[in-house]
């Protein structure tokens, strides 16, 4: 009878495989429970002190003055500034990124981090396991051999299968606790150059000095603790910070495990506060019904809405098609949607009423709002917003506006593929 029992056990195990796979898929695809149930009303504008007070208390952390914030456009400006900061590090480097791929720029970062670690600088690198799959096999061993502490976010293990859909999409670099960087750039050769052709992407990153750098450091430590179980503390990581400029800013982070709707709520509060203009640079623009209704409500109040999205040069075709499916409802009420032409458009920026600027890793889609760990720098400064609006309008000149008539006249096969892609919108 033992052989019968053995066969039953094997059969039961085989039969359990589909059940296990389905369970893992459900756990990953379901996402956190949706918390926001009703639309936000327009109560006050972004220039009202109450708006800034609410974002600093309802969603935390506080808005801090005294910051210097330098925008960096495309790899030709971004990478030299980041590498110069790394090479000048004296005490600590903390670095978190979603994408780190093989290539020349990946090698440069590796060599700079290795050199500093060998010089006695404490270097901590946090890589998303999925986003770093294209990294060469030499990089992590070389970093660790030099003394760099390297951790991977949600690597593939049987006990973490239910978390595989939760990635860290944050892009953070802090040097000596005094200089911080954030934005949309990944460590890959696609981000080099100046967006001059389809081989080199269009993107922005930001260099920060002043009190807000401590919040950027805290954002890194948030995921470092979750991944390594270790806390980074002391004045090498959190030195006393003094005014370095006159801009008010806060570093806002989100994670499904700490309230999955918090980043979406931040965006919805900004959209609901708009009274004149909303300018949105969106590498991946797949707004859900709730977010589209917020945009439509803003337009009904007389707000001008302009959106720049990628065109034919996009790294994720299904996202582009799912995005296009949503445009009709917005175009009908007067939203302006502009399609970037020269190369992949990877910028992530929101400018509201020439006063609030939100930049960082967050895309305008469900994955960023509810599934990924994200980080955005919110800047409350009219001069900075004016400069960012100028950069937005320079990108507009390299884009083509989509009209409602053009959207309605697209071929049936495009409509069909867009409809099919939209089925996966909750995961995009």
Short mmCIF file of C-alpha atoms in Angstrom, two decimals:
data_model
loop_
_atom_site.label_atom_id
_atom_site.label_comp_id
_atom_site.label_asym_id
_atom_site.label_seq_id
_atom_site.Cartn_x
_atom_site.Cartn_y
_atom_site.Cartn_z
CA UNK A 1 0.00 0.00 0.00
CA UNK A 2 2.99 2.31 0.45
CA UNK A 3 3.44 2.70 -3.30
CA UNK A 4 -0.18 3.87 -3.53
CA UNK A 5 0.44 6.48 -0.86
CA UNK A 6 3.58 7.66 -2.65
CA UNK A 7 1.72 8.05 -5.95
CA UNK A 8 -1.08 9.96 -4.22
CA UNK A 9 1.45 12.31 -2.62
CA UNK A 10 3.16 12.94 -6.00
CA UNK A 11 -0.17 13.46 -7.72
CA UNK A 12 -1.25 15.81 -4.96
CA UNK A 13 1.99 17.77 -5.27
CA UNK A 14 1.62 18.11 -9.04
CA UNK A 15 -1.98 19.16 -8.63
CA UNK A 16 -0.92 21.77 -6.09
CA UNK A 17 1.45 23.49 -8.52
CA UNK A 18 -1.29 25.29 -10.49
CA UNK A 19 -2.97 26.30 -7.24
CA UNK A 20 0.30 27.74 -5.92
CA UNK A 21 0.94 29.61 -9.17
CA UNK A 22 -2.56 31.05 -9.24
CA UNK A 23 -2.23 32.09 -5.58
CA UNK A 24 1.09 33.85 -6.24
CA UNK A 25 -0.40 35.65 -9.26
CA UNK A 26 -3.44 36.79 -7.29
CA UNK A 27 -1.28 38.06 -4.43
CA UNK A 28 0.92 40.00 -6.85
CA UNK A 29 -1.74 41.31 -9.21
CA UNK A 30 -4.34 42.32 -6.67
CA UNK A 31 -2.26 45.10 -5.09
CA UNK A 32 -3.07 46.92 -1.86
CA UNK A 33 -6.65 47.72 -0.95
CA UNK A 34 -7.78 51.00 -2.49
CA UNK A 35 -8.23 53.64 0.20
CA UNK A 36 -9.42 56.75 -1.66
CA UNK A 37 -13.10 56.29 -2.45
CA UNK A 38 -14.45 59.74 -3.34
CA UNK A 39 -13.17 62.66 -5.46
CA UNK A 40 -11.30 65.50 -3.79
CA UNK A 41 -12.95 68.92 -3.87
CA UNK A 42 -11.21 72.16 -4.78
CA UNK A 43 -10.89 73.97 -1.45
CA UNK A 44 -7.76 76.09 -1.79
CA UNK A 45 -4.98 76.73 -4.29
CA UNK A 46 -1.34 75.69 -4.15
CA UNK A 47 -0.35 79.24 -3.18
CA UNK A 48 -2.54 79.04 -0.07
CA UNK A 49 -0.41 78.27 3.03
CA UNK A 50 -3.07 75.73 4.01
CA UNK A 51 -2.19 73.59 0.99
CA UNK A 52 1.46 73.37 1.96
CA UNK A 53 0.48 72.78 5.58
CA UNK A 54 -1.75 69.85 4.63
CA UNK A 55 0.88 68.17 2.45
CA UNK A 56 3.37 68.52 5.29
CA UNK A 57 1.04 67.14 7.96
CA UNK A 58 -1.56 64.95 6.26
CA UNK A 59 1.08 63.18 4.18
CA UNK A 60 4.33 64.32 5.88
CA UNK A 61 7.26 65.09 5.99
CA UNK A 62 7.33 68.85 6.68
CA UNK A 63 8.15 71.38 3.99
CA UNK A 64 11.59 72.83 4.74
CA UNK A 65 13.08 76.13 3.60
CA UNK A 66 16.68 76.96 2.81
CA UNK A 67 17.33 74.56 -0.07
CA UNK A 68 19.34 74.89 -3.25
CA UNK A 69 17.88 72.82 -6.11
CA UNK A 70 19.65 72.53 -9.45
CA UNK A 71 17.94 70.91 -12.40
CA UNK A 72 20.08 68.67 -14.61
CA UNK A 73 18.89 67.91 -18.12
CA UNK A 74 19.85 64.66 -19.85
CA UNK A 75 22.87 62.47 -19.30
CA UNK A 76 25.44 65.03 -20.42
CA UNK A 77 24.54 67.13 -17.34
CA UNK A 78 23.23 64.45 -14.99
CA UNK A 79 26.00 61.86 -14.90
CA UNK A 80 28.99 64.22 -14.55
CA UNK A 81 27.29 65.92 -11.59
CA UNK A 82 26.47 62.62 -9.85
CA UNK A 83 29.93 61.18 -10.47
CA UNK A 84 31.64 64.36 -9.26
CA UNK A 85 29.68 64.14 -6.01
CA UNK A 86 30.60 60.46 -5.56
CA UNK A 87 34.28 61.08 -6.29
CA UNK A 88 34.30 63.92 -3.77
CA UNK A 89 32.73 61.87 -0.96
CA UNK A 90 34.64 61.94 2.34
CA UNK A 91 32.44 59.93 4.71
CA UNK A 92 29.36 58.21 3.25
CA UNK A 93 27.56 57.38 0.01
CA UNK A 94 24.02 55.99 -0.11
CA UNK A 95 22.69 55.03 -3.52
CA UNK A 96 19.35 53.46 -4.47
CA UNK A 97 18.23 52.84 -8.04
CA UNK A 98 15.76 50.81 -10.02
CA UNK A 99 17.79 50.38 -13.21
CA UNK A 100 21.51 49.59 -13.21
CA UNK A 101 22.53 47.95 -16.49
CA UNK A 102 25.80 47.00 -18.16
CA UNK A 103 27.53 49.61 -20.29
CA UNK A 104 30.01 52.44 -20.14
CA UNK A 105 28.13 54.56 -17.61
CA UNK A 106 27.54 51.54 -15.37
CA UNK A 107 31.28 50.89 -15.43
CA UNK A 108 32.04 54.51 -14.53
CA UNK A 109 29.73 54.39 -11.52
CA UNK A 110 31.18 51.06 -10.42
CA UNK A 111 34.74 52.36 -10.60
CA UNK A 112 33.86 55.56 -8.74
CA UNK A 113 32.08 53.65 -5.95
CA UNK A 114 34.91 51.11 -5.68
CA UNK A 115 37.56 53.84 -5.46
CA UNK A 116 35.72 55.65 -2.69
CA UNK A 117 35.10 52.46 -0.71
CA UNK A 118 38.79 51.57 -0.90
CA UNK A 119 39.56 55.06 0.36
CA UNK A 120 37.55 54.36 3.52
CA UNK A 121 34.22 55.93 2.58
CA UNK A 122 31.21 53.94 3.80
CA UNK A 123 29.29 53.06 0.64
CA UNK A 124 25.80 51.52 0.62
CA UNK A 125 24.11 50.49 -2.64
CA UNK A 126 20.52 49.29 -2.91
CA UNK A 127 19.52 47.80 -6.27
CA UNK A 128 16.10 46.65 -7.34
CA UNK A 129 16.46 42.96 -8.20
CA UNK A 130 14.26 43.15 -11.31
CA UNK A 131 15.61 46.48 -12.55
CA UNK A 132 19.24 45.34 -12.29
CA UNK A 133 18.81 42.07 -14.21
CA UNK A 134 20.77 43.52 -17.17
CA UNK A 135 23.76 44.31 -14.96
CA UNK A 136 26.96 42.49 -15.90
CA UNK A 137 28.16 39.70 -13.61
CA UNK A 138 31.28 41.62 -12.54
CA UNK A 139 29.71 44.66 -10.91
CA UNK A 140 28.28 43.35 -7.63
CA UNK A 141 31.32 41.16 -6.81
CA UNK A 142 33.64 44.08 -7.58
CA UNK A 143 31.66 46.41 -5.35
CA UNK A 144 31.56 43.93 -2.47
CA UNK A 145 35.26 43.10 -2.80
CA UNK A 146 36.03 46.80 -2.35
CA UNK A 147 33.94 46.98 0.82
CA UNK A 148 30.70 48.37 -0.64
CA UNK A 149 27.58 47.08 1.11
CA UNK A 150 25.21 45.94 -1.65
CA UNK A 151 21.62 44.87 -1.08
CA UNK A 152 18.99 43.75 -3.58
CA UNK A 153 15.37 44.74 -3.19
CA UNK A 154 12.94 41.80 -3.25
CA UNK A 155 15.17 39.20 -4.92
CA UNK A 156 13.51 36.01 -6.09
CA UNK A 157 12.99 33.65 -3.15
CA UNK A 158 10.16 31.22 -2.50
CA UNK A 159 9.20 33.10 0.67
CA UNK A 160 8.97 36.47 -1.10
CA UNK A 161 6.98 35.45 -4.19
CA UNK A 162 3.94 37.41 -2.97
CA UNK A 163 6.04 40.62 -3.05
CA UNK A 164 7.52 40.20 -6.53
CA UNK A 165 5.21 42.83 -7.99
CA UNK A 166 6.41 45.44 -5.49
CA UNK A 167 9.61 47.03 -6.78
CA UNK A 168 11.64 49.98 -5.56
CA UNK A 169 11.47 52.50 -8.37
CA UNK A 170 13.21 55.20 -6.32
CA UNK A 171 16.31 56.96 -7.66
CA UNK A 172 18.28 58.38 -4.74
CA UNK A 173 21.90 59.35 -4.19
CA UNK A 174 23.17 61.09 -1.05
CA UNK A 175 26.82 61.99 -0.44
CA UNK A 176 28.11 62.76 3.06
CA UNK A 177 24.51 63.49 4.10
CA UNK A 178 24.90 66.93 2.49
CA UNK A 179 24.29 66.58 -1.24
CA UNK A 180 21.31 64.68 -2.63
CA UNK A 181 20.13 63.66 -6.09
CA UNK A 182 16.77 62.40 -7.30
CA UNK A 183 14.84 62.23 -10.55
CA UNK A 184 14.07 59.81 -13.32
CA UNK A 185 17.45 58.67 -14.61
CA UNK A 186 18.64 55.07 -14.51
CA UNK A 187 22.23 53.90 -14.69
CA UNK A 188 22.34 52.78 -18.31
CA UNK A 189 23.83 54.07 -21.55
CA UNK A 190 20.37 54.98 -22.90
CA UNK A 191 20.48 58.00 -20.57
CA UNK A 192 23.79 59.35 -21.88
CA UNK A 193 24.00 62.20 -24.39
CA UNK A 194 21.46 65.00 -24.73
CA UNK A 195 18.40 63.30 -26.23
CA UNK A 196 19.82 63.97 -29.67
CA UNK A 197 18.45 60.82 -31.35
CA UNK A 198 16.47 57.63 -30.53
CA UNK A 199 19.52 55.97 -28.94
CA UNK A 200 19.64 58.55 -26.12
CA UNK A 201 16.65 59.22 -23.92
CA UNK A 202 15.22 62.53 -22.71
CA UNK A 203 15.22 62.82 -18.89
CA UNK A 204 15.77 65.12 -15.90
CA UNK A 205 17.45 64.79 -12.51
CA UNK A 206 17.91 67.20 -9.61
CA UNK A 207 20.80 68.09 -7.29
CA UNK A 208 19.80 69.26 -3.80
CA UNK A 209 21.64 70.92 -0.93
CA UNK A 210 20.11 72.14 2.31
CA UNK A 211 17.74 70.73 4.96
CA UNK A 212 15.73 68.63 2.48
CA UNK A 213 18.77 66.39 1.93
CA UNK A 214 18.10 64.80 5.32
CA UNK A 215 14.68 63.76 4.01
CA UNK A 216 16.28 62.24 0.90
CA UNK A 217 18.63 60.33 3.19
CA UNK A 218 15.69 59.18 5.30
CA UNK A 219 14.00 57.93 2.12
CA UNK A 220 17.04 55.78 1.38
CA UNK A 221 17.26 54.50 4.96
CA UNK A 222 13.57 53.53 4.79
CA UNK A 223 14.24 50.83 2.19
CA UNK A 224 17.74 50.04 3.46
CA UNK A 225 16.25 48.98 6.79
CA UNK A 226 13.56 46.89 5.10
CA UNK A 227 16.14 45.13 2.96
CA UNK A 228 19.15 44.75 5.23
CA UNK A 229 17.67 45.06 8.71
CA UNK A 230 20.34 47.66 9.53
CA UNK A 231 19.86 51.28 10.53
CA UNK A 232 22.23 53.97 9.28
CA UNK A 233 22.69 56.70 11.87
CA UNK A 234 25.14 59.25 13.15
CA UNK A 235 26.39 62.56 11.81
CA UNK A 236 28.18 60.92 8.91
CA UNK A 237 24.73 60.17 7.49
CA UNK A 238 22.66 62.91 9.14
CA UNK A 239 24.92 65.93 9.75
CA UNK A 240 23.57 69.29 10.84
CA UNK A 241 22.30 71.02 7.71
CA UNK A 242 22.08 74.75 7.19
CA UNK A 243 20.50 76.95 4.55
CA UNK A 244 22.06 76.49 1.12
CA UNK A 245 19.44 78.44 -0.83
CA UNK A 246 15.98 79.92 -0.51
CA UNK A 247 13.72 77.19 -1.91
CA UNK A 248 11.12 75.32 0.14
CA UNK A 249 10.94 71.59 -0.49
CA UNK A 250 9.95 68.20 0.90
CA UNK A 251 10.94 64.67 -0.08
CA UNK A 252 7.79 62.59 -0.34
CA UNK A 253 7.92 58.79 -0.43
CA UNK A 254 5.36 56.05 -0.90
CA UNK A 255 5.21 52.28 -0.55
CA UNK A 256 2.36 49.76 -0.78
CA UNK A 257 3.28 48.54 2.68
CA UNK A 258 2.93 52.03 4.16
CA UNK A 259 -0.31 53.16 2.54
CA UNK A 260 -0.51 52.33 -1.15
CA UNK A 261 -2.55 55.40 -2.14
CA UNK A 262 -0.33 58.06 -0.57
CA UNK A 263 1.48 59.08 -3.78
CA UNK A 264 -1.77 59.17 -5.73
CA UNK A 265 -3.32 61.24 -2.94
CA UNK A 266 -0.47 63.72 -3.18
CA UNK A 267 -1.07 64.08 -6.92
CA UNK A 268 -4.84 64.32 -6.45
CA UNK A 269 -4.41 67.08 -3.86
CA UNK A 270 -2.24 69.01 -6.31
CA UNK A 271 -4.72 68.53 -9.18
CA UNK A 272 -7.64 69.54 -6.95
CA UNK A 273 -5.77 72.69 -5.86
CA UNK A 274 -5.01 73.85 -9.42
CA UNK A 275 -6.66 77.12 -10.41
CA UNK A 276 -4.84 78.17 -13.58
CA UNK A 277 -2.44 75.64 -15.09
CA UNK A 278 -1.35 72.01 -14.90
CA UNK A 279 1.72 70.97 -16.89
CA UNK A 280 2.60 67.28 -16.75
CA UNK A 281 5.61 65.48 -18.22
CA UNK A 282 4.73 61.80 -18.07
CA UNK A 283 6.97 58.99 -19.26
CA UNK A 284 4.13 56.54 -18.62
CA UNK A 285 0.68 58.14 -18.64
CA UNK A 286 -2.07 55.64 -17.80
CA UNK A 287 -4.41 57.52 -15.45
CA UNK A 288 -7.18 55.48 -13.85
CA UNK A 289 -10.82 56.61 -13.79
CA UNK A 290 -10.33 58.44 -10.51
CA UNK A 291 -7.32 60.43 -11.71
CA UNK A 292 -8.92 61.23 -15.07
CA UNK A 293 -11.94 62.61 -13.24
CA UNK A 294 -9.63 64.90 -11.24
CA UNK A 295 -8.13 66.24 -14.48
CA UNK A 296 -11.57 66.70 -16.00
CA UNK A 297 -12.78 68.54 -12.89
CA UNK A 298 -9.77 70.88 -13.11
CA UNK A 299 -10.54 71.68 -16.75
CA UNK A 300 -14.16 72.37 -15.78
CA UNK A 301 -12.82 75.00 -13.32
CA UNK A 302 -11.00 76.69 -16.20
CA UNK A 303 -7.57 75.15 -15.64
CA UNK A 304 -5.38 74.70 -18.73
CA UNK A 305 -3.99 71.16 -18.83
CA UNK A 306 -0.97 70.25 -20.96
CA UNK A 307 0.56 66.76 -21.00
CA UNK A 308 3.71 65.52 -22.77
CA UNK A 309 3.93 61.77 -23.39
CA UNK A 310 6.30 59.51 -25.36
CA UNK A 311 5.65 58.85 -29.02
CA UNK A 312 6.75 55.94 -31.19
CA UNK A 313 10.05 55.75 -29.29
CA UNK A 314 8.90 54.05 -26.11
CA UNK A 315 10.54 51.19 -24.26
CA UNK A 316 7.25 49.55 -23.21
CA UNK A 317 4.86 49.34 -26.15
CA UNK A 318 1.93 47.98 -24.13
CA UNK A 319 2.08 51.04 -21.83
CA UNK A 320 2.01 53.36 -24.82
CA UNK A 321 -1.06 51.64 -26.22
CA UNK A 322 -2.87 51.53 -22.86
CA UNK A 323 -2.10 55.23 -22.48
CA UNK A 324 -3.57 56.17 -25.85
CA UNK A 325 -6.79 54.36 -24.98
CA UNK A 326 -7.40 56.92 -22.18
CA UNK A 327 -6.86 60.06 -24.24
CA UNK A 328 -10.29 60.47 -25.82
CA UNK A 329 -12.13 61.39 -22.63
CA UNK A 330 -9.49 64.03 -21.82
CA UNK A 331 -9.24 65.47 -25.34
CA UNK A 332 -13.03 65.91 -25.48
CA UNK A 333 -12.99 68.30 -22.53
CA UNK A 334 -10.00 70.30 -23.76
CA UNK A 335 -6.86 68.67 -22.37
CA UNK A 336 -3.81 69.21 -24.58
CA UNK A 337 -1.81 66.02 -25.16
CA UNK A 338 1.56 66.40 -26.90
CA UNK A 339 3.55 63.46 -28.24
CA UNK A 340 7.34 63.75 -27.94
CA UNK A 341 9.04 62.92 -31.23
CA UNK A 342 12.87 62.66 -31.18
CA UNK A 343 13.45 59.83 -28.68
CA UNK A 344 12.09 58.07 -25.59
CA UNK A 345 10.60 60.68 -23.26
CA UNK A 346 11.37 59.59 -19.67
CA UNK A 347 10.70 62.82 -17.74
CA UNK A 348 8.41 62.87 -14.69
CA UNK A 349 7.35 66.36 -13.68
CA UNK A 350 4.20 68.12 -12.50
CA UNK A 351 3.96 71.93 -12.40
CA UNK A 352 0.81 73.49 -10.91
CA UNK A 353 -0.10 77.18 -11.16
CA UNK A 354 3.53 78.22 -11.60
CA UNK A 355 4.17 77.54 -7.92
CA UNK A 356 4.38 73.80 -7.13
CA UNK A 357 6.82 71.48 -8.89
CA UNK A 358 6.88 67.73 -8.17
CA UNK A 359 9.73 65.71 -9.67
CA UNK A 360 11.24 62.31 -9.01
CA UNK A 361 10.64 58.68 -9.88
CA UNK A 362 6.83 58.62 -10.00
CA UNK A 363 5.02 57.87 -13.24
CA UNK A 364 1.42 58.87 -13.83
CA UNK A 365 0.07 55.33 -13.65
CA UNK A 366 -1.27 52.73 -11.27
CA UNK A 367 2.10 50.97 -10.87
CA UNK A 368 3.70 54.10 -9.44
CA UNK A 369 0.65 55.15 -7.46
CA UNK A 370 -0.09 51.82 -5.81
CA UNK A 371 2.49 49.09 -6.53
CA UNK A 372 6.01 50.54 -6.49
CA UNK A 373 8.10 52.28 -3.84
CA UNK A 374 8.49 55.82 -5.18
CA UNK A 375 10.10 59.13 -4.14
CA UNK A 376 9.24 62.65 -5.31
CA UNK A 377 10.78 66.00 -4.46
CA UNK A 378 8.08 68.66 -4.07
CA UNK A 379 9.35 72.21 -4.53
CA UNK A 380 7.29 75.27 -3.59
CA UNK A 381 9.03 78.12 -5.38
CA UNK A 382 7.79 80.44 -8.10
CA UNK A 383 11.19 81.05 -9.71
CA UNK A 384 11.95 77.33 -9.87
CA UNK A 385 8.47 76.62 -11.28
CA UNK A 386 9.00 79.31 -13.91
CA UNK A 387 12.27 77.69 -14.98
CA UNK A 388 10.68 74.22 -15.09
CA UNK A 389 7.81 75.61 -17.18
CA UNK A 390 10.38 76.93 -19.65
CA UNK A 391 11.95 73.46 -19.89
CA UNK A 392 8.49 71.94 -20.33
CA UNK A 393 7.75 74.34 -23.17
CA UNK A 394 11.09 73.54 -24.83
CA UNK A 395 9.98 69.89 -24.84
CA UNK A 396 6.63 70.99 -26.29
CA UNK A 397 8.48 72.37 -29.31
CA UNK A 398 9.87 68.89 -29.97
CA UNK A 399 6.41 67.34 -29.68
CA UNK A 400 3.31 67.05 -31.86
CA UNK A 401 -0.11 67.81 -30.41
CA UNK A 402 -2.72 65.08 -30.71
CA UNK A 403 -6.14 66.40 -31.70
CA UNK A 404 -9.46 64.78 -30.85
CA UNK A 405 -10.08 64.25 -34.58
CA UNK A 406 -6.77 62.43 -35.04
CA UNK A 407 -7.47 60.26 -32.00
CA UNK A 408 -10.95 59.38 -33.28
CA UNK A 409 -9.64 58.62 -36.79
CA UNK A 410 -6.93 56.15 -35.78
CA UNK A 411 -7.18 52.77 -37.59
CA UNK A 412 -9.35 49.99 -36.18
CA UNK A 413 -6.38 47.71 -35.54
CA UNK A 414 -4.78 50.39 -33.34
CA UNK A 415 -8.03 50.77 -31.43
CA UNK A 416 -8.15 47.02 -30.91
CA UNK A 417 -4.57 46.71 -29.61
CA UNK A 418 -5.11 49.72 -27.35
CA UNK A 419 -8.28 48.17 -25.93
CA UNK A 420 -6.43 44.91 -25.29
CA UNK A 421 -3.52 46.73 -23.63
CA UNK A 422 -5.91 48.63 -21.35
CA UNK A 423 -6.96 45.33 -19.79
CA UNK A 424 -3.59 45.37 -18.00
CA UNK A 425 -3.86 49.02 -16.92
CA UNK A 426 -3.99 48.13 -13.20
CA UNK A 427 -0.48 46.64 -13.52
CA UNK A 428 1.06 49.34 -15.72
#
